[in-house]
Coordinates of C-alpha atoms (C1' of nucleotides) in Angstrom, one line a residue:
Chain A
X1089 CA 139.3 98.8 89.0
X1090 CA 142.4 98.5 91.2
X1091 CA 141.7 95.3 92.9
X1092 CA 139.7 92.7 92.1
X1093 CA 137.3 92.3 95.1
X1094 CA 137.7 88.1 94.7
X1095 CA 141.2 88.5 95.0
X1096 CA 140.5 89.7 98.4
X1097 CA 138.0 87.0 99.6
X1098 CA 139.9 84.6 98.0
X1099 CA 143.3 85.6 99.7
X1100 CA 141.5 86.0 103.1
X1101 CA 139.5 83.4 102.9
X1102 CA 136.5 84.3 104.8
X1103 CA 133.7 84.8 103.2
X1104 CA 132.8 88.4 104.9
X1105 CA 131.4 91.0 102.8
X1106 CA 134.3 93.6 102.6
X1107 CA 132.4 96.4 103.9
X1108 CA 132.4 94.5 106.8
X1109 CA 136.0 93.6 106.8
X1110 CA 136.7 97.5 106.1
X1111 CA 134.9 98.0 109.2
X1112 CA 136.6 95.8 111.4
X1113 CA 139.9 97.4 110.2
X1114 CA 138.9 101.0 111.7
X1115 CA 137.6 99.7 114.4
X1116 CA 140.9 97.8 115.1
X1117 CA 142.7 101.4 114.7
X1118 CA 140.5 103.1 117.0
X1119 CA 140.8 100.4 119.6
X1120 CA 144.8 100.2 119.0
X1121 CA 144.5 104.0 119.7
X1122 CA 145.5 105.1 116.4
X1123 CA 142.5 107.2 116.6
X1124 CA 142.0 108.3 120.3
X1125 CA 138.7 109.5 121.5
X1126 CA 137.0 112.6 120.6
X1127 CA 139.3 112.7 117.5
X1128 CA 139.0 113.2 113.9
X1129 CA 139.3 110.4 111.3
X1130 CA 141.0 111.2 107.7
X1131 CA 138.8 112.1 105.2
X1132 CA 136.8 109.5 103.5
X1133 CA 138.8 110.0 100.5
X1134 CA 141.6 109.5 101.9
X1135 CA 140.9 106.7 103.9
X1136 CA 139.5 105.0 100.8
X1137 CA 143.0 105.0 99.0
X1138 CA 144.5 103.6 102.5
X1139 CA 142.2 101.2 102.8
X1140 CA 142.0 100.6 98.8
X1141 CA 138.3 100.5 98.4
X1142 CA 135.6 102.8 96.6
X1143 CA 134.2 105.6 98.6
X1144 CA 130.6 103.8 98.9
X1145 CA 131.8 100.8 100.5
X1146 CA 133.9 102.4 103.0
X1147 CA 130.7 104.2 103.9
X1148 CA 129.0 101.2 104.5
X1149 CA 131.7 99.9 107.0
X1150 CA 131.5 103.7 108.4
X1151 CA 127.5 103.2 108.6
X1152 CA 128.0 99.9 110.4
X1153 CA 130.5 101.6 112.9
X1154 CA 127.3 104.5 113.4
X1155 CA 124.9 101.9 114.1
X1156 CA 127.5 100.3 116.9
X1157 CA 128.0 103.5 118.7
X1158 CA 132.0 103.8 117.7
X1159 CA 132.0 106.9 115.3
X1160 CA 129.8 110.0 114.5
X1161 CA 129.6 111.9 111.3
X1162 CA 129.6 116.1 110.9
X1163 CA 128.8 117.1 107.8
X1164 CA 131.6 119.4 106.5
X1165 CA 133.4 118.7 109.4
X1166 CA 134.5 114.9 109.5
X1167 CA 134.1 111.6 111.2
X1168 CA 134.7 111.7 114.9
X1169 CA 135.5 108.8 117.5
X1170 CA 132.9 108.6 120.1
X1171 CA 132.7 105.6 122.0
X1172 CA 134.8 105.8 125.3
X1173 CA 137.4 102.7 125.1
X1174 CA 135.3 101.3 128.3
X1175 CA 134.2 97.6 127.2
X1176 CA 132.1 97.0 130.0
X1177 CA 128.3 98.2 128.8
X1178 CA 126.4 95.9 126.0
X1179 CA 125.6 97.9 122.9
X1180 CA 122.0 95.6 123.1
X1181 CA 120.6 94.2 126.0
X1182 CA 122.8 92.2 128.5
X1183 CA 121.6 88.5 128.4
X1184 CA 120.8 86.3 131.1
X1185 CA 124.5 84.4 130.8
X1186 CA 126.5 87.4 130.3
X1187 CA 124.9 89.2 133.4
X1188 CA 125.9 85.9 135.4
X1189 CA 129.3 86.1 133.6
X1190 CA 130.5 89.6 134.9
X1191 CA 128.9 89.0 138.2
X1192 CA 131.0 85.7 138.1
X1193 CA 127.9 84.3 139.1
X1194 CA 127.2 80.3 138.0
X1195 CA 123.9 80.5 135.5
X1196 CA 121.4 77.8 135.6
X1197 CA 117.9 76.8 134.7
X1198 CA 114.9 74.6 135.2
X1199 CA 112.9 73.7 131.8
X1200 CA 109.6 73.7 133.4
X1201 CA 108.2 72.7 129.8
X1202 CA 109.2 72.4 126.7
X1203 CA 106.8 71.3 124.1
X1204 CA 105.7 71.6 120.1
X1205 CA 102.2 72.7 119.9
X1206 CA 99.9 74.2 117.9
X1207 CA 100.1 78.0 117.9
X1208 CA 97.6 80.3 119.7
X1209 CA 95.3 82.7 118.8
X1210 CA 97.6 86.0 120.2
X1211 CA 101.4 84.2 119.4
X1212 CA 100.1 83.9 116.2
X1213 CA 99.2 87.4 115.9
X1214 CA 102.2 88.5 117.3
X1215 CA 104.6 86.3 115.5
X1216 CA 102.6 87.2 112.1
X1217 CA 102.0 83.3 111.1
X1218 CA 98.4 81.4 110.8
X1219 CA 97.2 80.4 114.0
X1220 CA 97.9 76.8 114.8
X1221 CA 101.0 76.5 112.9
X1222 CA 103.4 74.6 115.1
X1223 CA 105.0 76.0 117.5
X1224 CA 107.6 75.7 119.9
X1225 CA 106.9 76.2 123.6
X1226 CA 110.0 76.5 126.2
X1227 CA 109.5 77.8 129.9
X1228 CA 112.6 77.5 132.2
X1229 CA 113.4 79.2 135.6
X1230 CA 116.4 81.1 136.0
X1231 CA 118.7 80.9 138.4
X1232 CA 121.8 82.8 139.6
X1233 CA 124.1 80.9 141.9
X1234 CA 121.0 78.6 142.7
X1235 CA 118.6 81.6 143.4
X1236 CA 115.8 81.7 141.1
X1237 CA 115.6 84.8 139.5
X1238 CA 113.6 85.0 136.3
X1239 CA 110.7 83.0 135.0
X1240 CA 111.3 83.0 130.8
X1241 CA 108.9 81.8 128.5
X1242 CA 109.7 81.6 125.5
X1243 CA 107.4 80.8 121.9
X1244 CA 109.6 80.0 118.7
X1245 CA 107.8 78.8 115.2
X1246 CA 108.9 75.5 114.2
X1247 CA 109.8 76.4 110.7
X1248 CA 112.5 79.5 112.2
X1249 CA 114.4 76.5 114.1
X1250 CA 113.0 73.2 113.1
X1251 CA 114.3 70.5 115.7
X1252 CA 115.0 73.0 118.7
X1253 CA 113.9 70.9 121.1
X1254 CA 116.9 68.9 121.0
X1255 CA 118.5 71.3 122.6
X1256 CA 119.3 71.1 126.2
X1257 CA 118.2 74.0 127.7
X1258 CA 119.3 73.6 131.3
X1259 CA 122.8 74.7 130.4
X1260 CA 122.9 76.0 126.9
X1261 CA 121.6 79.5 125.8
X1262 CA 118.1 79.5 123.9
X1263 CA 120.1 82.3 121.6
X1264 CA 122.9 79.9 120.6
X1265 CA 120.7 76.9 119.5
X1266 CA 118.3 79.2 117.9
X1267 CA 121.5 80.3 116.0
X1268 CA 122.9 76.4 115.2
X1269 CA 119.1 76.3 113.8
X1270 CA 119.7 78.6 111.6
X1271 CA 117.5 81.5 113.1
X1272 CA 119.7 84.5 113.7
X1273 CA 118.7 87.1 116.0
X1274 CA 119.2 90.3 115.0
X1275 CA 116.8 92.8 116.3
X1276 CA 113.9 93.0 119.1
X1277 CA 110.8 95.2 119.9
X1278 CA 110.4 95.5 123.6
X1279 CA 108.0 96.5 126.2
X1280 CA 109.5 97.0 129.8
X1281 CA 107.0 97.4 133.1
X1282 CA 106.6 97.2 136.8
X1283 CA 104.0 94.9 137.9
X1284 CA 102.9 93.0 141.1
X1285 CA 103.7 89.1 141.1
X1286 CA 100.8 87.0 140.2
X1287 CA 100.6 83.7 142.0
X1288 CA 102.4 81.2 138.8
X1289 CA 105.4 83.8 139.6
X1290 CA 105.4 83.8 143.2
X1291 CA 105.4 80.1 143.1
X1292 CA 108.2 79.7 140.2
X1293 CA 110.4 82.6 142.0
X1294 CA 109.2 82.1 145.8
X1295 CA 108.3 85.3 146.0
X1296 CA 105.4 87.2 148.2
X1297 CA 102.2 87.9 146.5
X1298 CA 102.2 91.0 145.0
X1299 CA 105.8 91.7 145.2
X1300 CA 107.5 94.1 142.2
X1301 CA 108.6 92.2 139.4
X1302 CA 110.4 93.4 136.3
X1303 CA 108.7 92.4 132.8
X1304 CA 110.2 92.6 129.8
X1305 CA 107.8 91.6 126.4
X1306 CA 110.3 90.7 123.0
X1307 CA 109.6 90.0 119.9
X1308 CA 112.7 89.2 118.0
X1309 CA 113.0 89.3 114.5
X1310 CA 116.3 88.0 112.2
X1311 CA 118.1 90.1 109.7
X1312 CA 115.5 89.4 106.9
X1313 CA 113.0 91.1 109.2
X1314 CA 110.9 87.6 110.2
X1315 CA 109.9 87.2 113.3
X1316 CA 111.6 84.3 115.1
X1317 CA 110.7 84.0 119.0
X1318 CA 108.3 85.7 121.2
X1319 CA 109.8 85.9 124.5
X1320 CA 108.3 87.3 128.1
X1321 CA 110.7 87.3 130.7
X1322 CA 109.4 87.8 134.3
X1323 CA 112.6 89.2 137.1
X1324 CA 111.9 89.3 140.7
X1325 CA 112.4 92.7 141.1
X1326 CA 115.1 92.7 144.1
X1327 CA 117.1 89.9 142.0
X1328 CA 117.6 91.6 139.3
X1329 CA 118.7 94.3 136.8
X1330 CA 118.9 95.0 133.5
X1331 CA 122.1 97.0 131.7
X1332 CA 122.3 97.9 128.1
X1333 CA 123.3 100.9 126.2
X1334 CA 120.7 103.8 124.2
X1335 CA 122.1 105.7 121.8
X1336 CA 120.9 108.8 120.5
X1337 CA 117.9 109.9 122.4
X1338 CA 117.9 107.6 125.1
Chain B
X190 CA 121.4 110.3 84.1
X191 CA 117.5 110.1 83.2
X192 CA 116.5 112.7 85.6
X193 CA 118.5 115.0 88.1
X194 CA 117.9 114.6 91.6
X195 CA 117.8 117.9 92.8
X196 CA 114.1 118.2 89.7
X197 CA 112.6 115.7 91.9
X198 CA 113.5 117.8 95.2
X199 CA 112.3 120.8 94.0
X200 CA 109.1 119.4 92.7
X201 CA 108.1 118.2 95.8
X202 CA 109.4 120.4 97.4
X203 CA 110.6 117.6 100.5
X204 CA 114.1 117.8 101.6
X205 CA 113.6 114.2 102.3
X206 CA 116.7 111.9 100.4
X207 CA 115.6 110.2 97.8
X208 CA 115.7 106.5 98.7
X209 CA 113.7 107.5 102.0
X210 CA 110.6 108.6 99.4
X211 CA 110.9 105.9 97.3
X212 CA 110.6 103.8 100.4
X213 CA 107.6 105.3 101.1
X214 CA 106.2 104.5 97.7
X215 CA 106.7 101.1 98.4
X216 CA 105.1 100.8 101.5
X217 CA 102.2 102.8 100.4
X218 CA 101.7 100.1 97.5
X219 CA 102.0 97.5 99.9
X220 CA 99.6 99.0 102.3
X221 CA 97.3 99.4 99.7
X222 CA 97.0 95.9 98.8
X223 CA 99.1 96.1 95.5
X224 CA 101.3 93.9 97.5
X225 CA 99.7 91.3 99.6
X226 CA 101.2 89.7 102.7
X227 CA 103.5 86.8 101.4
X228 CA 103.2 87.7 97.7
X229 CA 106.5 88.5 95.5
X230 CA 107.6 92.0 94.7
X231 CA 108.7 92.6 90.8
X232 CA 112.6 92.0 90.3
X233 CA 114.5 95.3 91.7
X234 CA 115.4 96.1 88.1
X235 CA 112.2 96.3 87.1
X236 CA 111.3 98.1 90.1
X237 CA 114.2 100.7 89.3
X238 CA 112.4 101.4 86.0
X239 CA 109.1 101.9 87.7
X240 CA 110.5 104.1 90.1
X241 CA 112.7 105.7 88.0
X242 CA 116.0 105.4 90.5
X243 CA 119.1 104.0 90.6
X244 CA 119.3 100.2 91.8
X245 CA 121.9 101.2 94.8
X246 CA 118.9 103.7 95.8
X247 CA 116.6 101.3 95.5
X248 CA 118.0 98.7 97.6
X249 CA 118.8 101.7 99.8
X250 CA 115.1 102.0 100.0
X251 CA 114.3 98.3 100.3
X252 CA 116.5 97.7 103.5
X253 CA 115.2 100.4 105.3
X254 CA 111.7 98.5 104.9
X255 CA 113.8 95.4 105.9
X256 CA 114.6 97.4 109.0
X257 CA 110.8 97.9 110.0
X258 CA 109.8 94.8 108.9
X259 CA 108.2 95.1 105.9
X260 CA 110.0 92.9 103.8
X261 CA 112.2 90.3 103.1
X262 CA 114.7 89.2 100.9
X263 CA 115.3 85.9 99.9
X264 CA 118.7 85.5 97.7
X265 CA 117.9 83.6 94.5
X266 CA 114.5 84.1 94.6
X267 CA 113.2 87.6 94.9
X268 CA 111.5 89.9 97.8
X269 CA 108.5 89.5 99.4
X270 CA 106.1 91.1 101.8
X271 CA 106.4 89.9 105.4
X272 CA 104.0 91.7 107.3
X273 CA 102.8 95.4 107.4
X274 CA 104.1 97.1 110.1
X275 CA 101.7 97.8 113.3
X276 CA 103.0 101.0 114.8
X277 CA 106.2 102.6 115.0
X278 CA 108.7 101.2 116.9
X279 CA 111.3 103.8 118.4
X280 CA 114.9 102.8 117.3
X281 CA 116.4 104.1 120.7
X282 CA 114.5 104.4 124.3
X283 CA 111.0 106.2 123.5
X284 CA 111.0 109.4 125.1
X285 CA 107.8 110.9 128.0
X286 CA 107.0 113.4 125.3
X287 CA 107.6 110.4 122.4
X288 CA 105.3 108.1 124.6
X289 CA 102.2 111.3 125.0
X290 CA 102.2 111.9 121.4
X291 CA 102.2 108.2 120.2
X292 CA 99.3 107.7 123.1
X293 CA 97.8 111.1 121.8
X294 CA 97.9 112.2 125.6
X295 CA 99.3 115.4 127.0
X296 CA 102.1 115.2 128.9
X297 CA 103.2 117.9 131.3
X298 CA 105.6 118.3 133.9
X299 CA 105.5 120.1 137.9
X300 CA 109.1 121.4 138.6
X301 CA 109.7 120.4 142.5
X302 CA 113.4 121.4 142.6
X303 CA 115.9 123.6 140.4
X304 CA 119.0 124.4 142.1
X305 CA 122.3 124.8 141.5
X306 CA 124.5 123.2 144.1
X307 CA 127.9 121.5 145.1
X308 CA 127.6 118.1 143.9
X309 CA 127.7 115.0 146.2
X310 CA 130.1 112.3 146.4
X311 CA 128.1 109.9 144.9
X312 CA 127.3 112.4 142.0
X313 CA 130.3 113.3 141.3
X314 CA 132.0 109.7 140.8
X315 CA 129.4 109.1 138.6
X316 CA 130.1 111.8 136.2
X317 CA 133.6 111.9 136.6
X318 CA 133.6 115.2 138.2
X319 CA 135.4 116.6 141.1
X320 CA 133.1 116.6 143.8
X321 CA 131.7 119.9 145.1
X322 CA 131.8 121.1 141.0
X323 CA 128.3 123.1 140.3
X324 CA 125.9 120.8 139.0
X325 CA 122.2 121.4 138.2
X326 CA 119.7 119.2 139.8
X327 CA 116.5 119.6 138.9
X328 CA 113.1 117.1 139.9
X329 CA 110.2 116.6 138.4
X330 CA 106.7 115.0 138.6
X331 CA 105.7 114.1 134.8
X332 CA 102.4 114.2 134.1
X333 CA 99.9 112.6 131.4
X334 CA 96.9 114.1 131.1
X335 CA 97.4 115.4 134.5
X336 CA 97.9 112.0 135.8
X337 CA 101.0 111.5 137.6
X338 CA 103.1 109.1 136.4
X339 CA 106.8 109.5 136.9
X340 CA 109.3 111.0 139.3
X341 CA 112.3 112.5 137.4
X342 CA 115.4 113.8 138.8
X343 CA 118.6 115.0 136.6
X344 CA 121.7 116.0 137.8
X345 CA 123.9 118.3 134.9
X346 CA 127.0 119.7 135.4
X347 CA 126.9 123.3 135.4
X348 CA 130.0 123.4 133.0
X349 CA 128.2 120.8 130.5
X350 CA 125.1 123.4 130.1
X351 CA 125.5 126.9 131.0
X352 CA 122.2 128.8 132.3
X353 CA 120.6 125.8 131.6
X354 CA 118.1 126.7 135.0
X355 CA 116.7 129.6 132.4
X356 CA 114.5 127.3 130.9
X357 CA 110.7 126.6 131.7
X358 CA 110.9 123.2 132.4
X359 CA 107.2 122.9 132.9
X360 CA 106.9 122.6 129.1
X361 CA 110.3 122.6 127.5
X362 CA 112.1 119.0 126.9
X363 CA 115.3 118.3 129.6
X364 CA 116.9 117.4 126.2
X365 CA 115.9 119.7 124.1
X366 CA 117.3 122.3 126.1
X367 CA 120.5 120.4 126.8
X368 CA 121.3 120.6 123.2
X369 CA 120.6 124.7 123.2
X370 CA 123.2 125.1 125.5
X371 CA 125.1 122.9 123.6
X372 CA 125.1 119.7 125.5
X373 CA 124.4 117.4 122.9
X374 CA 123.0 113.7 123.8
X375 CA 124.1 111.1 122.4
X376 CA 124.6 107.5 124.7
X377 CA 123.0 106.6 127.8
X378 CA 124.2 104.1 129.8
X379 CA 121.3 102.6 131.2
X380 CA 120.0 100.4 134.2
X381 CA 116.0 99.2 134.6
X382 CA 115.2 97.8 137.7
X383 CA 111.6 97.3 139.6
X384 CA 111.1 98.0 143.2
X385 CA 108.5 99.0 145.8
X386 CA 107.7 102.7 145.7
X387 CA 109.3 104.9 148.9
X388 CA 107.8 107.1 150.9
X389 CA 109.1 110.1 148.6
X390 CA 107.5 108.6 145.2
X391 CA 104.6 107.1 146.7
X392 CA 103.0 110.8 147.8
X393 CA 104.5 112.7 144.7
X394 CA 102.7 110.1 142.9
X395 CA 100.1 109.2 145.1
X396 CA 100.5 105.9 145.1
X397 CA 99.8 102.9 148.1
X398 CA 103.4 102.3 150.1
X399 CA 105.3 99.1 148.2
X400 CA 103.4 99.4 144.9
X401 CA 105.9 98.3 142.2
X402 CA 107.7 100.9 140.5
X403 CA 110.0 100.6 137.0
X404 CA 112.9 103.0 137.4
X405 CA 115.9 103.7 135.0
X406 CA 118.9 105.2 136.1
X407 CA 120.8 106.2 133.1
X408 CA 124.8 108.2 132.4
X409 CA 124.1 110.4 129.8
X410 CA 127.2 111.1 127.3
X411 CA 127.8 113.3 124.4
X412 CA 129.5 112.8 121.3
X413 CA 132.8 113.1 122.5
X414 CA 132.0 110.7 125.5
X415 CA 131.8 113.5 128.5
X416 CA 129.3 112.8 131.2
X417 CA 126.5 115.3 130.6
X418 CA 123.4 114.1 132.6
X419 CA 122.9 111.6 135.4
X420 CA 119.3 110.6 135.6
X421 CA 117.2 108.6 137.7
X422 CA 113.1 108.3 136.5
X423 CA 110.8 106.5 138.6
X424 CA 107.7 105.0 136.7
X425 CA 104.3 104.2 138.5
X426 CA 104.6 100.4 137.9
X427 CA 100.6 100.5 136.4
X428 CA 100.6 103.6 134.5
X429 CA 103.8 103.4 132.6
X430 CA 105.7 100.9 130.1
X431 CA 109.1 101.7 128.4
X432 CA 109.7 100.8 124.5
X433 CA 111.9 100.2 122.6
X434 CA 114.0 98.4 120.1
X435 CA 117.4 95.8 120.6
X436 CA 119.5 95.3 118.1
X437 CA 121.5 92.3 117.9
X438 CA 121.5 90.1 120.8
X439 CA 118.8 91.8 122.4
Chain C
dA1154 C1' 120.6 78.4 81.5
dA1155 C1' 118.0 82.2 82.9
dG1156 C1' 116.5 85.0 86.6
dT1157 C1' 117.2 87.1 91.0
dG1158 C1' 119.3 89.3 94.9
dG1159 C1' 124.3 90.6 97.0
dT1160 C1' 128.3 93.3 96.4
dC1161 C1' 131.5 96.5 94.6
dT1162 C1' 133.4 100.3 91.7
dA1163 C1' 134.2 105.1 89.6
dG1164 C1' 132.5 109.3 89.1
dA1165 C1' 129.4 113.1 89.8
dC1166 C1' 126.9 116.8 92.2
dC1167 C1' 125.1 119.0 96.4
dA1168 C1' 125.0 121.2 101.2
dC1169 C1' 127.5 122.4 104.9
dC1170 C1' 131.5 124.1 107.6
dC1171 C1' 135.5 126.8 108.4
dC1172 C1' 139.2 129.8 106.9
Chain D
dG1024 C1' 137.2 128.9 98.3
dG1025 C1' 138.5 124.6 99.5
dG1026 C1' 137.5 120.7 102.2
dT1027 C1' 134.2 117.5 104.1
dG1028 C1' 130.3 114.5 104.4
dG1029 C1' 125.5 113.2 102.0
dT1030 C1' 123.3 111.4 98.0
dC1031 C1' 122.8 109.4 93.5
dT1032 C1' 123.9 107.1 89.1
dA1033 C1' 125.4 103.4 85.7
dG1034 C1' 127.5 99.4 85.1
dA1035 C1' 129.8 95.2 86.4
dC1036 C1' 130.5 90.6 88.4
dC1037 C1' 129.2 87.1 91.8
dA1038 C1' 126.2 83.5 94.3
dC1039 C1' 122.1 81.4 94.8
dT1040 C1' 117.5 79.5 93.2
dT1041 C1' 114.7 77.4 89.9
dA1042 C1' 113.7 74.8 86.0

DNA sequence: AAGTGGTCTAGACCACCCC
DNA sequence: GGGTGGTCTAGACCACTTA
């Protein structure tokens, strides 16, 4: 062994894995321009020696650098850089504040209720718990620049964030307190559709019956795969869109 | 080594890797009830004996079920069954064809336009080409089980996909012929919104004037971050829903 | 203290690509 | 043939949990 890997974390300080660290190295090169676009990376070999790690956890970091959109492998061929150096499209799903943030639009909302109750029937299915294990229950209208825009509701089991409720939801992103809670997010099955307003949406939004919203269905899991918030967004239609970024396929 | 990969590989005569099969092994124990939802899988190194793999495979194996929600880990303590997976989720935007399949629907297509001609101003800009450079622009109604669902319309620089109008495009995949002419896809820069259907979609879909429709506009890049399709896809609001999966932040 | 997952290493062999 | 990524192994040490 040529280096100790506590020698690293110790020296550092941070407690990143160093796969990770690795990772954030190349992607530092590549955004320094050391590797321009379209461009080859040294071999993995070779970068391991640079980089003075073994060959398996450089492919890790490399891995990581797949799944966020920056490199692409060819085998016999090399590593190639492939994400433009344009930082302005989300690799997920543009949230609510950062939206308002690059509109340099102000982001409010209205907590229409927020309660702990016992789970239902279909949010228990959904979340995979026992029906009538507590829940938390948050609906809040969303506004941009005063406008109201979205109607979110949002269901969260007590156990993923015990003591949410103490948030203050009017200004502070459900995200971040779910993350002081200790539930991270990390990834979400969605359902996006068209549909007509119903008349709880046309109220919340003032908005004509029947007029096109934009639905989007989550169910959001953490890293270790539980499910941690069951969330329906409802977007008046000529308020709002959504941005984000497929890869592969998409 | 206790048994060389490539035995295994011929025996079964699956080019699948290793760690994806033993994956699958897991699964279909936990699907068969060996496993119950909540109950504690045996320590990895037992399971590496069992299985007769490596540990790094293994855990290879174990967070790919991690990643569909299978499992969990729980550092300490052990791994444990979290719930059995309902359904495939598609790790980027689900596909038409994707959508028929998984609905066990046919999808087919009516080609209204397939031209080559000068691109427009707007087109151009968009794929950051000069304007007036030959593009492809082809439109089509989609079709499941001969319901029409979706108004498609892609515009593809000629230089990105030679002869690419040779194709039947009544059957054959945009994409899939994309990549024979050796555009291949790889990001999409994408933009969902929901508005009342126009007088164009509402007869090629025969739908009622103002009934809400989801569209998605997306830039299409390849690996080395050239614009290769610009496309716009207009879903009937009640016969259509987009899925997919977020991944951090979503 | 023992058991369990989390991380990292060094080395090997294979399949694919290009000269 | 030589270089490159793709996969797999055996073994080590660490951090956390439980008792």
């Amino acid at each position: 062994m040529t280096r100790p890997p506590s020698d690293a974390l110790l020296a550092s300080g941070r407690p990143d894995p160093l796969w990770s660290r690795v990772a954030g190295s190349i992607l530092a090169a590549v955004e320094a321009g050391q590797y321009p676009l379209g461009t080859r990376l040294p071999p993995e070999r070779e970068l391991c020696e640079q980089l003075d790690v073994s060959r398996v956890t450089l492919r890790r970091a490399l891995a990581h650098l797949v799944e966020a959109g920056a490199l692409t492998s060819h085998q016999g061929r090399g590593w190639f850089v492939s994400r433009p150096p344009r930082g302005d499209w989300p690799s997920s799903l543009e949230s609510f504040s950062e939206t308002a943030e690059r509109l340099g639009l102000a982001a409010s909302s209205t907590v229409v209720e927020a309660a702990r109750e016992a789970s239902s029937l279909d949010d228990a299915e959904a979340l995979g718990i026992a029906p009538g294990t507590p829940v938390y229950r948050i609906r809040r209208i969303r506004h941009l620049d005063g406008v109201p825009t979205a109607l979110d509701t949002a269901v969260v089991p007590e156990a993923a964030a015990p003591g949410l409720l103490d948030h203050d939801f009017t200004r502070e992103s459900l995200y971040r307190a779910m993350q002081a809670r200790g539930a991270t997010v990390h990834r979400a099955e969605s359902v996006l559709e068209s549909r007509p307003a119903d008349a709880a949406a046309s109220e919340a939004l003032q908005l004509g019956r029947g007029a096109p919203m934009l639905v989007i269905r989550q169910l959001v899991h953490d890293e270790r795969g539980r499910a941690v918030l069951l969330s329906l967004v409802e977007y008046a239609g000529d308020r709002y869109r959504l941005r984000t970024t497929f890869t592969k396929g998409g």
